[in-house]
XYZ file of C-alpha atoms in Angstrom:
446
model
C 27.702 24.442 -32.584
C 26.957 28.148 -32.748
C 23.562 29.693 -32.131
C 23.200 30.544 -35.824
C 23.773 26.960 -36.849
C 21.235 25.715 -34.316
C 18.542 27.795 -35.957
C 19.217 26.406 -39.422
C 16.434 24.141 -40.660
C 17.379 20.767 -42.169
C 17.499 20.733 -45.941
C 18.102 24.478 -46.376
C 21.849 24.238 -46.839
C 21.447 24.510 -50.603
C 20.595 28.186 -50.098
C 24.265 28.782 -49.302
C 25.223 27.712 -52.810
C 24.399 31.223 -54.063
C 22.746 30.378 -57.335
C 23.240 33.186 -59.799
C 20.423 35.630 -60.362
C 20.434 34.743 -64.028
C 19.767 31.074 -63.300
C 17.074 31.879 -60.740
C 15.299 34.238 -63.142
C 15.519 31.752 -66.022
C 14.258 28.823 -63.954
C 11.402 30.847 -62.492
C 10.476 32.242 -65.896
C 10.614 28.755 -67.382
C 8.432 27.355 -64.593
C 5.854 30.158 -64.820
C 5.811 30.046 -68.628
C 5.437 26.278 -68.603
C 2.602 26.445 -66.101
C 0.765 29.143 -68.050
C 1.242 27.399 -71.366
C 0.175 24.028 -69.992
C -2.854 25.574 -68.283
C -4.147 27.534 -71.252
C -3.057 25.023 -73.862
C -4.635 22.147 -71.950
C -7.898 24.032 -71.475
C -7.943 25.039 -75.130
C -7.286 21.476 -76.216
C -10.062 20.131 -73.987
C -12.439 22.823 -75.218
C -11.626 22.030 -78.834
C -12.091 18.326 -78.213
C -15.444 18.855 -76.441
C -16.599 21.250 -79.178
C -15.669 18.791 -81.910
C -17.432 15.993 -80.064
C -20.565 18.148 -79.720
C -20.487 19.201 -83.371
C -20.103 15.585 -84.438
C -23.021 14.510 -82.226
C -25.214 17.267 -83.627
C -24.382 16.353 -87.202
C -25.149 12.731 -86.457
C -28.432 13.679 -84.789
C -29.470 15.872 -87.713
C -28.671 13.110 -90.179
C -30.682 10.583 -88.180
C -33.560 13.087 -87.901
C -33.635 13.520 -91.697
C -33.632 9.719 -92.143
C -36.541 9.469 -89.684
C -38.454 12.169 -91.599
C -37.879 10.238 -94.827
C -39.159 7.058 -93.148
C -42.343 8.779 -91.907
C -42.971 10.495 -95.222
C -42.500 7.209 -97.045
C -44.994 5.455 -94.709
C -47.530 8.309 -95.217
C -47.877 8.944 -91.496
C -48.199 5.286 -90.490
C -46.257 4.989 -87.237
C -46.901 1.316 -86.592
C -43.348 0.359 -87.598
C -41.711 3.401 -86.038
C -40.899 1.709 -82.710
C -38.970 -1.064 -84.424
C -37.154 1.465 -86.574
C -36.092 3.453 -83.492
C -35.195 0.330 -81.459
C -32.948 -0.948 -84.217
C -31.056 2.350 -84.395
C -31.125 3.085 -80.638
C -32.882 6.399 -81.134
C -35.369 8.244 -78.960
C -38.280 10.106 -80.566
C -41.242 12.282 -79.696
C -43.852 13.228 -82.336
C -46.060 16.222 -81.801
C -48.922 17.501 -83.996
C -49.368 21.080 -85.086
C -51.234 21.748 -81.811
C -48.251 20.640 -79.758
C -49.864 17.419 -78.540
C -47.657 14.341 -78.260
C -48.881 11.599 -80.558
C -45.900 9.247 -80.152
C -43.031 8.762 -77.711
C -40.246 6.172 -77.578
C -37.015 5.857 -75.526
C -34.750 2.752 -75.722
C -34.353 0.711 -72.537
C -30.540 0.854 -72.873
C -30.671 4.569 -72.065
C -31.187 3.814 -68.389
C -27.361 4.031 -67.961
C -25.794 7.548 -68.041
C -24.754 8.684 -71.477
C -24.369 11.812 -73.564
C -27.240 12.395 -76.055
C -27.911 14.937 -78.762
C -31.398 16.071 -79.863
C -32.754 17.641 -83.030
C -36.234 18.829 -84.024
C -37.444 18.620 -87.644
C -40.884 19.057 -89.324
C -42.405 16.011 -91.086
C -45.148 16.298 -93.705
C -47.490 13.290 -93.948
C -50.754 12.618 -95.713
C -52.726 13.460 -92.564
C -50.941 16.724 -91.781
C -47.713 18.112 -90.491
C -45.919 16.623 -87.493
C -42.784 17.765 -85.664
C -40.300 15.034 -84.777
C -37.757 15.377 -81.972
C -35.029 12.804 -82.291
C -32.457 11.867 -79.574
C -29.361 9.966 -80.556
C -26.527 8.568 -78.380
C -23.404 10.683 -78.925
C -21.013 8.740 -76.676
C -21.151 6.470 -73.678
C -19.935 7.840 -70.311
C -17.039 5.386 -70.002
C -16.072 5.960 -73.610
C -16.168 9.718 -73.018
C -13.993 9.405 -69.883
C -11.491 7.173 -71.678
C -11.357 9.511 -74.667
C -10.763 12.574 -72.505
C -8.064 10.772 -70.479
C -6.286 9.634 -73.609
C -6.469 13.104 -75.110
C -5.105 14.692 -71.912
C -2.301 12.111 -71.632
C -1.135 12.615 -75.212
C -1.342 16.394 -75.010
C 0.448 16.750 -71.672
C 3.105 14.208 -72.674
C 3.934 16.138 -75.829
C 3.954 19.443 -73.963
C 6.201 18.165 -71.128
C 8.554 16.639 -73.672
C 8.879 19.987 -75.404
C 9.311 21.736 -72.046
C 12.068 19.351 -70.950
C 13.831 19.753 -74.277
C 13.730 23.540 -73.915
C 15.016 23.309 -70.327
C 17.780 20.931 -71.411
C 18.908 23.263 -74.186
C 18.925 26.237 -71.804
C 20.869 24.332 -69.144
C 23.384 23.180 -71.714
C 23.910 26.679 -73.099
C 24.008 28.387 -69.707
C 25.784 25.817 -67.510
C 27.182 22.763 -69.260
C 28.736 24.474 -72.270
C 30.733 27.006 -70.166
C 31.844 24.231 -67.811
C 33.021 22.125 -70.751
C 34.909 25.144 -72.095
C 36.442 25.720 -68.650
C 37.539 22.082 -68.505
C 39.263 22.478 -71.871
C 40.947 25.630 -70.586
C 42.199 23.730 -67.524
C 43.537 20.927 -69.692
C 45.264 23.461 -71.956
C 46.909 25.028 -68.906
C 47.937 21.651 -67.473
C 49.363 20.329 -70.759
C 50.778 23.414 -72.479
C 50.795 26.081 -69.799
C 48.299 28.316 -71.651
C 47.022 30.999 -69.296
C 43.202 31.244 -69.169
C 41.348 34.426 -70.024
C 39.071 36.122 -67.517
C 35.339 35.789 -68.088
C 32.870 38.655 -68.409
C 30.078 36.533 -66.930
C 28.890 37.491 -63.452
C 27.317 34.169 -62.466
C 28.925 31.217 -60.689
C 30.461 29.832 -63.877
C 32.098 33.168 -64.632
C 33.305 33.460 -61.036
C 34.740 29.945 -61.277
C 36.657 30.792 -64.447
C 37.945 34.031 -62.936
C 38.991 32.185 -59.781
C 40.908 29.724 -61.953
C 42.507 32.621 -63.835
C 43.518 34.204 -60.511
C 44.903 30.879 -59.320
C 47.020 30.419 -62.423
C 48.225 33.998 -62.034
C 49.283 33.277 -58.466
C 51.019 30.082 -59.559
C 52.833 32.001 -62.297
C 53.865 34.615 -59.718
C 55.146 31.882 -57.412
C 57.126 30.358 -60.258
C 58.696 33.730 -60.974
C 59.384 34.155 -57.267
C 61.134 30.774 -57.173
C 63.222 31.724 -60.187
C 64.082 35.007 -58.511
C 65.014 33.093 -55.366
C 67.363 30.814 -57.288
C 68.857 33.788 -59.126
C 69.387 35.638 -55.847
C 71.051 32.705 -54.163
C 73.285 32.229 -57.179
C 74.161 35.930 -57.246
C 74.708 36.324 -53.509
C 76.797 33.167 -53.282
C 78.760 33.712 -56.461
C 80.252 37.085 -55.530
C 81.862 36.158 -52.181
C 82.701 32.672 -53.454
C 84.591 34.173 -56.388
C 86.560 36.323 -53.963
C 87.333 33.316 -51.766
C 88.565 31.342 -54.757
C 90.676 34.259 -55.956
C 92.323 34.884 -52.603
C 92.928 31.179 -51.981
C 94.518 30.737 -55.413
C 96.840 33.648 -54.704
C 97.778 32.071 -51.402
C 98.513 28.717 -53.034
C 100.254 29.945 -56.174
C 102.586 32.654 -54.865
C 105.002 33.278 -52.049
C 103.401 36.178 -50.235
C 104.743 38.153 -47.329
C 103.120 37.454 -43.950
C 101.237 40.769 -43.978
C 99.677 40.004 -47.376
C 98.798 36.494 -46.275
C 97.012 37.833 -43.199
C 95.144 40.322 -45.423
C 94.025 37.583 -47.809
C 93.061 35.259 -44.966
C 91.060 38.072 -43.351
C 89.247 38.679 -46.627
C 88.541 34.950 -46.996
C 87.170 34.893 -43.455
C 84.896 37.874 -44.107
C 83.602 36.368 -47.327
C 82.988 33.061 -45.558
C 80.982 34.878 -42.898
C 79.009 36.531 -45.675
C 78.314 33.118 -47.207
C 77.221 31.816 -43.799
C 74.821 34.728 -43.280
C 73.280 34.086 -46.697
C 72.836 30.392 -45.952
C 71.433 31.142 -42.471
C 68.922 33.603 -43.916
C 67.866 31.099 -46.532
C 67.505 28.384 -43.872
C 65.333 30.775 -41.845
C 63.143 31.435 -44.877
C 62.743 27.697 -45.549
C 62.064 27.004 -41.885
C 59.307 29.611 -41.673
C 57.730 28.373 -44.900
C 57.680 24.719 -43.875
C 56.524 24.991 -40.284
C 52.745 24.970 -40.395
C 52.342 23.367 -36.962
C 53.752 26.158 -34.845
C 52.661 25.905 -31.201
C 50.468 28.890 -30.390
C 49.743 30.331 -26.965
C 47.349 32.963 -25.751
C 49.170 36.287 -25.534
C 48.086 39.831 -24.786
C 49.200 43.003 -26.511
C 50.868 44.083 -23.267
C 52.948 40.891 -23.114
C 53.978 41.298 -26.754
C 55.111 44.905 -26.221
C 57.019 43.872 -23.099
C 58.834 41.149 -25.076
C 59.860 43.665 -27.754
C 61.175 46.121 -25.153
C 63.110 43.446 -23.320
C 64.552 41.949 -26.496
C 65.642 45.067 -28.409
C 65.429 48.286 -26.394
C 68.804 48.098 -24.626
C 70.635 46.840 -27.719
C 69.185 49.613 -29.886
C 70.105 52.294 -27.366
C 73.735 51.214 -27.623
C 73.459 51.564 -31.432
C 72.018 55.086 -31.010
C 68.580 53.973 -32.257
C 65.517 55.104 -30.364
C 62.678 52.587 -29.890
C 59.196 53.680 -28.704
C 56.471 51.180 -27.820
C 52.868 52.372 -27.503
C 50.126 49.965 -26.418
C 46.560 51.290 -26.535
C 44.949 47.907 -25.794
C 47.017 46.073 -23.155
C 44.302 43.476 -22.490
C 43.656 42.534 -26.138
C 44.410 38.828 -26.544
C 45.523 36.814 -29.558
C 47.109 33.453 -30.364
C 50.791 33.698 -31.232
C 54.219 32.124 -31.174
C 56.698 34.187 -29.140
C 59.808 33.085 -31.044
C 58.301 33.820 -34.450
C 57.020 37.228 -33.337
C 60.483 38.134 -32.001
C 61.892 37.130 -35.371
C 59.233 39.261 -37.083
C 60.162 42.424 -35.192
C 63.873 41.607 -35.422
C 63.663 41.490 -39.212
C 61.721 44.771 -39.310
C 64.280 46.460 -37.080
C 67.161 45.102 -39.141
C 65.517 46.263 -42.368
C 65.044 49.792 -40.966
C 68.664 49.966 -39.785
C 70.002 48.835 -43.149
C 67.742 50.910 -45.393
C 66.520 53.779 -43.183
C 68.988 56.231 -44.662
C 69.053 58.595 -41.640
C 71.547 59.115 -38.834
C 69.129 59.520 -35.912
C 66.937 56.515 -36.557
C 63.667 56.357 -34.607
C 61.484 53.252 -34.463
C 57.915 53.131 -33.177
C 55.730 50.145 -32.400
C 52.037 50.851 -31.690
C 49.275 48.381 -30.834
C 45.551 49.017 -31.013
C 42.374 47.012 -31.373
C 39.864 47.456 -34.190
C 36.708 45.378 -33.733
C 37.857 41.721 -33.781
C 41.422 42.431 -34.893
C 44.694 43.470 -33.305
C 46.636 46.011 -35.380
C 50.436 46.198 -34.977
C 52.087 49.152 -36.689
C 55.867 49.398 -36.957
C 57.243 52.683 -38.252
C 60.630 54.257 -38.871
C 61.610 57.793 -39.793
C 63.724 56.771 -42.772
C 63.446 57.642 -46.428
C 60.589 55.234 -47.145
C 60.027 53.315 -50.385
C 58.911 54.464 -53.811
C 55.100 54.124 -54.000
C 55.107 51.801 -57.006
C 57.384 49.389 -55.133
C 55.365 49.078 -51.894
C 53.453 46.012 -53.085
C 56.677 44.185 -53.992
C 58.892 44.586 -50.949
C 57.457 41.441 -49.306
C 58.375 39.280 -52.286
C 61.271 36.868 -51.693
C 64.641 38.422 -52.487
C 63.168 41.669 -53.776
C 65.116 44.913 -53.384
C 64.509 48.538 -54.252
C 68.185 48.840 -55.166
C 68.135 49.096 -58.973
C 71.808 48.125 -59.113
C 70.918 44.552 -58.156
C 68.244 42.160 -59.318
C 67.734 40.445 -55.963
C 68.180 41.024 -52.260
C 67.407 39.462 -48.868
C 64.526 37.513 -47.401
C 63.789 39.477 -44.229
C 60.469 41.067 -45.199
C 59.313 37.919 -46.973
C 59.929 36.017 -43.735
C 57.877 38.665 -41.914
C 54.942 38.081 -44.256
C 55.164 34.308 -43.796
C 55.148 34.700 -40.007
C 52.059 36.923 -39.986
C 50.219 34.643 -42.421
C 51.016 31.671 -40.190
C 49.228 33.573 -37.394
C 46.136 33.964 -39.585
C 46.771 37.648 -40.315
C 47.923 39.931 -43.088
C 50.691 42.496 -43.492
C 50.965 45.589 -45.683
C 53.392 48.480 -46.083
C 52.967 52.158 -46.872
C 54.896 55.376 -46.638
C 54.068 57.221 -43.420
C 52.618 60.744 -43.801
C 55.552 62.319 -41.950
C 58.169 60.239 -43.749
C 59.500 56.746 -43.296
C 58.096 53.281 -43.835
C 55.010 51.997 -42.000
C 54.463 48.229 -41.835
C 50.991 47.252 -40.618
C 50.205 43.727 -39.406
C 46.624 42.691 -38.612
C 46.057 39.640 -36.403
C 42.718 38.068 -35.384
C 41.818 38.657 -31.752
C 41.372 35.602 -29.564
C 38.346 36.818 -27.621
């Protein structure tokens, strides 16, 4: 376990999912909006409910005060039956004369428990003068008030949360589920009918997923075309020498030829057979490199690799009047590699330069250097190079820059497969001073 992984807190792995900014903004906005709306709406609803309850209590108190005034006026100021009247209606009352002195006071015994009351003062004219009556009425019991407020809050918040969840569900469907459903239909259309998907203009994860699928189908289509080109190349490369072999053998069987002509035909048959064998061997090498994913790797240094190249090819190339220079700027740089495959890699590059260099005094240069955590291997010749628009295609199987043929060999494609099997990448470009430069980048082992 690395040091970075040790510092990771449990439960924070979801941060690596890279939620899109759009989703984060929408979810945060939805959460903040929902909180604000619920806060203000809930307070407003509670205020309206409390205000309505107060207004209702005041109206009730005023009505009861008017009834009390009517009772006193009808009794002509006789208050002997007032206590029974108030007890029956559970009202509290204080009567004061025009001097402000209290002449009567009554409060029901049931008001000992906490409750909300409303009061109202009203003048009462009697035969003995004018009195002012203050009447208290019970608006609502404490438990009833608590239950009413709880019920009101439950209903209001339930309706609000339902609306909020519906809005969130619609947004999630439009933003996430609907594009995923459309992508699934696109995948099914590709699987059933081969319809290529279109690239998405979205920049979130759903758009990236669709674009990744579009890239994948493009790569699969390219591989299909490469396989067709491979079959066409094999057919072409085998058909030409095989036709010659059949023609020469038919002449040998159908006619009496002089010994010299027979030897000439047999020599041609032998040469064509060797050509067929080389084609089959190259194809076997291509298949072998493509199928072997379990190559044994060993720790090598750049110095050891350069020494292997010198030992393998330098003497042979000198005899062919080809100059090979090996430059190693990082002899101690280590990497994991397979010696046999790397020899095959450089052998194919050398063979490609000899066949297509187009110069008499061919010069080959291998240079090694380290860049950060990578080992860079550059192989260069002083040949005629490749047309710029064709540089990205020369590593394709059986591709050739010869416009007179549709297909060619597998050497550079094998080179790419070898480097990829080592966890690296390979590119080609025309060197500034002329010739072809093939650059391989391998991960360093240290």
